[in-house]
Short mmCIF file of C-alpha atoms and ligand atoms in Angstrom, two decimals:
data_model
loop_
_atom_site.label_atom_id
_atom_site.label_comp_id
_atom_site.label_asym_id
_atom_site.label_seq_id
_atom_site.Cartn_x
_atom_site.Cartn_y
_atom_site.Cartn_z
CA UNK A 1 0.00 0.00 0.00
CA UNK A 2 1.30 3.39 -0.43
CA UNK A 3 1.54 6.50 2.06
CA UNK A 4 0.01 9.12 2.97
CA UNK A 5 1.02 12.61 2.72
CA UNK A 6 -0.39 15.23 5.82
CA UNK A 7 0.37 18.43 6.41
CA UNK A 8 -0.27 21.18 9.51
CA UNK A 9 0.01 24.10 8.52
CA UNK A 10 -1.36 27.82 9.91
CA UNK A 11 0.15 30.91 12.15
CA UNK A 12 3.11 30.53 14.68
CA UNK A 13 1.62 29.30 18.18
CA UNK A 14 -1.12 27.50 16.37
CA UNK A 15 0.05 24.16 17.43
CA UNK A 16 1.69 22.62 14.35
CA UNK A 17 4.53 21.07 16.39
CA UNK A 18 2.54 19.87 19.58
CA UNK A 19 0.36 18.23 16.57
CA UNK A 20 3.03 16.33 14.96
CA UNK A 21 4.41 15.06 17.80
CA UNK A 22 1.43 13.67 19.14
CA UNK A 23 1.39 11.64 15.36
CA UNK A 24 4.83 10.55 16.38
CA UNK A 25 3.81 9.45 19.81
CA UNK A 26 1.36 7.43 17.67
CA UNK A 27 3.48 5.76 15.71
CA UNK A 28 5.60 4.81 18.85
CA UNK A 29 3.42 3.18 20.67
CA UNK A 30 2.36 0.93 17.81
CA UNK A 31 6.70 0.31 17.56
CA UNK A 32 6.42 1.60 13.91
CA UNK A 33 9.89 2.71 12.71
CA UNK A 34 10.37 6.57 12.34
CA UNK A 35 12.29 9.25 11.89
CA UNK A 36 11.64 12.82 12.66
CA UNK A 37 13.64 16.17 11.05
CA UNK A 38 14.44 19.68 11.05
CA UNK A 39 15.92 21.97 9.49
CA UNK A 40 19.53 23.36 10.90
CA UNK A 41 18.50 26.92 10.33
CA UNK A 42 16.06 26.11 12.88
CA UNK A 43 18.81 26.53 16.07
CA UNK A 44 15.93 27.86 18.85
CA UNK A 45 15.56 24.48 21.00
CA UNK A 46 18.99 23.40 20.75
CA UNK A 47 20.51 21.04 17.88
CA UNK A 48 19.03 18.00 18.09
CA UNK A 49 15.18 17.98 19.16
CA UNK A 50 12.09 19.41 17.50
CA UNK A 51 10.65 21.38 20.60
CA UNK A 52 6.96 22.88 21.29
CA UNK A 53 6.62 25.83 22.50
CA UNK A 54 5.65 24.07 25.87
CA UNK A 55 8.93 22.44 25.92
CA UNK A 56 7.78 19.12 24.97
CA UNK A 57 10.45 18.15 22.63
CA UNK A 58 11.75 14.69 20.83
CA UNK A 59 14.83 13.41 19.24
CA UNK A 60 15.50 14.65 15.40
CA UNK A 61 17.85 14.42 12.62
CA UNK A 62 19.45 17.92 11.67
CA UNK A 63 19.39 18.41 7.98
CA UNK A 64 20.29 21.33 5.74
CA UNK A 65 18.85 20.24 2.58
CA UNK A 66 15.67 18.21 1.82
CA UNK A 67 17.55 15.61 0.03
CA UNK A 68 19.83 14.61 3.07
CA UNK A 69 16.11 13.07 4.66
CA UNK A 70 17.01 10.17 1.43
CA UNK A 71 20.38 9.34 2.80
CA UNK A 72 19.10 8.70 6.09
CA UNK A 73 15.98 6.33 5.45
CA UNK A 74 15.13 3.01 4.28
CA UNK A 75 12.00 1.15 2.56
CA UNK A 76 11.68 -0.54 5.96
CA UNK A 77 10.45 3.03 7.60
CA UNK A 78 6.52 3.25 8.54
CA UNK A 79 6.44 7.12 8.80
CA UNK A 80 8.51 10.23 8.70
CA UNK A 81 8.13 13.55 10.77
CA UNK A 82 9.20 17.00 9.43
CA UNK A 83 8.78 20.23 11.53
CA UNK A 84 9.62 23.48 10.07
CA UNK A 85 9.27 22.35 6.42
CA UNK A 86 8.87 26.28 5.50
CA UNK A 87 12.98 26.53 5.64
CA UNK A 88 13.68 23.41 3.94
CA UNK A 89 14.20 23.44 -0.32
CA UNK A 90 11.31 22.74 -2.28
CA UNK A 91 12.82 19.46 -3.61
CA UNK A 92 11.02 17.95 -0.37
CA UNK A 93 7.84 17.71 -2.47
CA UNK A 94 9.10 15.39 -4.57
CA UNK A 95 10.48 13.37 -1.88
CA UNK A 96 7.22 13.26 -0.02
CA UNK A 97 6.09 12.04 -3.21
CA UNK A 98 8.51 9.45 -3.94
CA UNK A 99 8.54 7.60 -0.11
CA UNK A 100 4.21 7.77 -0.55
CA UNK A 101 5.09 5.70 -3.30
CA UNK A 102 7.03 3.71 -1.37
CA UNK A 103 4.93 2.76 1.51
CA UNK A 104 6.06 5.74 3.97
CA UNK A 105 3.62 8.29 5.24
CA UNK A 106 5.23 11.83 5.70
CA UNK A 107 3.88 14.34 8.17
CA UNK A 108 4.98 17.65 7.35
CA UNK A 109 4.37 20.80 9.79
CA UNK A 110 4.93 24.14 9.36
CA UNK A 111 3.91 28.06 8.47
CA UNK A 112 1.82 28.61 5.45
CA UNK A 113 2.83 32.39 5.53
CA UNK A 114 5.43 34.85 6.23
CA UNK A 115 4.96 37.77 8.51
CA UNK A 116 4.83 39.49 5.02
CA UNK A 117 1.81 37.07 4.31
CA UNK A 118 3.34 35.78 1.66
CA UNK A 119 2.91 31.94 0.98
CA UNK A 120 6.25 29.99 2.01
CA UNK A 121 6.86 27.96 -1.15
CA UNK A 122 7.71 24.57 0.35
CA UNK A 123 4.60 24.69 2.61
CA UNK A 124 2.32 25.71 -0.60
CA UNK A 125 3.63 23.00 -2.93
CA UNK A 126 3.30 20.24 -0.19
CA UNK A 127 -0.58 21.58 0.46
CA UNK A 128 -1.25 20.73 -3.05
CA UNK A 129 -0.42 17.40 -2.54
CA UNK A 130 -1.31 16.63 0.60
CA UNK A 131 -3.89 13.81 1.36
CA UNK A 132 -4.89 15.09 4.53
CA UNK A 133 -4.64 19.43 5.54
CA UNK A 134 -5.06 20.17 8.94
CA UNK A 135 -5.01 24.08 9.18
CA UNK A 136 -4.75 25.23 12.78
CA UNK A 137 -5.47 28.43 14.31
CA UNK A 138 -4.04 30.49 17.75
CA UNK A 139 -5.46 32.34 20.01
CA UNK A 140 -5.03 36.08 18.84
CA UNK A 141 -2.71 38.00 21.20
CA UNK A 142 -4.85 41.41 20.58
CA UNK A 143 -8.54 40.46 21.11
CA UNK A 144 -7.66 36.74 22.61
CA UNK A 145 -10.20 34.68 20.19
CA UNK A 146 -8.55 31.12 19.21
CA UNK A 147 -9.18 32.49 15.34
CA UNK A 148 -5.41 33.76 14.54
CA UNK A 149 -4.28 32.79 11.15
CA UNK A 150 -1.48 35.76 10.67
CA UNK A 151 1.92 35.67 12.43
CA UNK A 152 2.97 39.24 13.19
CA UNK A 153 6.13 40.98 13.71
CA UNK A 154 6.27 42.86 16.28
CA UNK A 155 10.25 44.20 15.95
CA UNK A 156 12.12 45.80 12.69
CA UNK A 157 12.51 43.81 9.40
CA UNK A 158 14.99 41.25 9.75
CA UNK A 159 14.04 39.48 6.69
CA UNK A 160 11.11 36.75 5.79
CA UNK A 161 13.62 34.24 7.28
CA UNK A 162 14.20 35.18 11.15
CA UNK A 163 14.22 32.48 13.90
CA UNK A 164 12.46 33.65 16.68
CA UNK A 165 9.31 33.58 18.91
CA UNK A 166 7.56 35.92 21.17
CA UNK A 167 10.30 38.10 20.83
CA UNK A 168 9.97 38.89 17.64
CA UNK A 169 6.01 37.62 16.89
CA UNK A 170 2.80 37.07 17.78
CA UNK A 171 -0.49 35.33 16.78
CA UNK A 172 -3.26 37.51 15.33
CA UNK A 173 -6.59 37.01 13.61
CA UNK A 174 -7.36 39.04 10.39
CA UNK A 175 -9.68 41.68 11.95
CA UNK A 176 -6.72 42.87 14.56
CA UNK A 177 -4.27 42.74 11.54
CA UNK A 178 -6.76 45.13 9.63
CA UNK A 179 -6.85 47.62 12.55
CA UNK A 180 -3.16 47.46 12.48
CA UNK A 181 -2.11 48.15 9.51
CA UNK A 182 -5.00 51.08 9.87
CA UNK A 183 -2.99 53.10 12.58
N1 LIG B 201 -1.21 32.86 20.81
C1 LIG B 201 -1.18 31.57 21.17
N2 LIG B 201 -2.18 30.74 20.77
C2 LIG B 201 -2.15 29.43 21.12
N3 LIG B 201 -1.16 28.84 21.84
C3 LIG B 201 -0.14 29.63 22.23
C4 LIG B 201 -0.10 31.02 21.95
N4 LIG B 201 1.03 31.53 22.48
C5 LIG B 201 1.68 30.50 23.07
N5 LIG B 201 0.98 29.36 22.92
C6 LIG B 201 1.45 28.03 23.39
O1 LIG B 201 2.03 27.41 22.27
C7 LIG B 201 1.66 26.03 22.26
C8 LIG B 201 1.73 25.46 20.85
O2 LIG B 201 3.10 25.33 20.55
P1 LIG B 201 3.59 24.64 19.23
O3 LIG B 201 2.92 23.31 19.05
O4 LIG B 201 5.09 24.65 19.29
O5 LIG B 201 3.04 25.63 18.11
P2 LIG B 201 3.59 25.94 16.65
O6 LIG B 201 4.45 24.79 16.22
O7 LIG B 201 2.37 26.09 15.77
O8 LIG B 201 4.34 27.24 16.75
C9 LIG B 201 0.26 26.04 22.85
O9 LIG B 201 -0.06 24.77 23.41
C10 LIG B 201 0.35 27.13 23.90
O10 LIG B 201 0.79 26.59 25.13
C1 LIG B 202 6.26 34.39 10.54
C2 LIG B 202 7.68 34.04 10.33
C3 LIG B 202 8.33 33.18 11.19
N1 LIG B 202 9.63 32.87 10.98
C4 LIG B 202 10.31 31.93 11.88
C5 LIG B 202 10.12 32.20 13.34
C6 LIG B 202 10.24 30.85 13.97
O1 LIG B 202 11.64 30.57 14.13
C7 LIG B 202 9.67 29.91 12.91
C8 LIG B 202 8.24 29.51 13.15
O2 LIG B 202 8.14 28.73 14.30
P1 LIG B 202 6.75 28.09 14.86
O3 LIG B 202 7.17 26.72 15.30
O4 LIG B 202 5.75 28.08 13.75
O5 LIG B 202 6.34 28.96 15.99
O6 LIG B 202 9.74 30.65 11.69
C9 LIG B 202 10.32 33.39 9.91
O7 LIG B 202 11.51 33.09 9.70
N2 LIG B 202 9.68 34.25 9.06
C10 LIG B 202 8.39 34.60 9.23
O8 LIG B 202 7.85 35.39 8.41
ZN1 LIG B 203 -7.88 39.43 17.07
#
């Protein structure tokens, strides 16, 4: 049988990783063999673990490029984990494609937008392939409704790619960004 891609996408805070990692918890207690990765430009939580932002964190294998998640797999694998797939080179949509194919389902997590609201391309292309979407929301940090899809900077431009957290962001739903970006 083949895999199946799924992807969590939606605003910082939203819970994208907490949701991944409960799939991996999943897949551990019925001993399935998995993997889980992130992308090194990804250094908040320390080197090796893909980290909540409650501190609930796991084991993962660094990688700078998508195509390093090939050298480290084999057909026997039941599932991989990816967090933070918005930093990672859009060749990963071809290797989701290829281990589906295979037998491996591939759980993919991470922002559909920049603070710019501009679609992160590697996110996008895996949503159009995607068997199964699972678009979260936060809870707004300006009115406090759980209906935040934007992730807002809150400090000067350092560029579209700029690790951080509440230090430089927070959640907020598209009414509060209007009012913003009126004053
Ligand atoms: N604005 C917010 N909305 C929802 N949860 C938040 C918010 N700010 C902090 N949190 C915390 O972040 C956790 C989700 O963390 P995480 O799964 O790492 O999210 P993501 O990967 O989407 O950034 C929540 O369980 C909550 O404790
Ligand atoms: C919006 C936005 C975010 N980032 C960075 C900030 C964080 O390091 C991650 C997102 O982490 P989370 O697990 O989803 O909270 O991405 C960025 O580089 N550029 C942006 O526009
Ligand atoms: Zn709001």
């Amino acid at each position: 049988m083949t895999g199946k891609i799924t992807v969590i996408t939606g605003p910082m805070y939203s819970g994208k990783t907490t949701e991944l990692l409960s799939f991996v918890e999943i897949y551990n207690i019925g001993k399935k063999k998995t993997l889980v990765f992130k992308p090194a430009v990804d250094n908040r939580y320390g080197h090796d673990i893909v980290s909540t932002h409650t501190g609930f964190s796991v084991k993962a294998e660094i990688i700078a490029r998508a195509s390093e998640i090939m050298k480290k797999i084999t057909p026997e694998f039941d599932a991989i984990f990816i967090d933070e797939v918005q930093f990672l080179d859009t060749e990963l949509v071809e290797i989701a494609k290829k281990l589906a194919f295979q037998g491996i389902d591939v759980y993919c997590a991470g922002l559909d937008m920049s603070y710019l609201e501009k679609p992160f391309e590697t996110t996008a292309r895996l949503l159009a392939i995607a068997d199964v979407v699972i678009k979260k929301k936060a809870v707004c940090e300006k009115c406090g409704e759980h209906r935040a899809t934007y992730s807002y900077k809150i400090v000067p431009d350092g560029g579209e790619i700029d690790v951080g957290g509440k230090d430089k962001y927070i959640a907020i739903c598209r009414d509060c960004l209007k009012q913003l970006k009126s004053t």
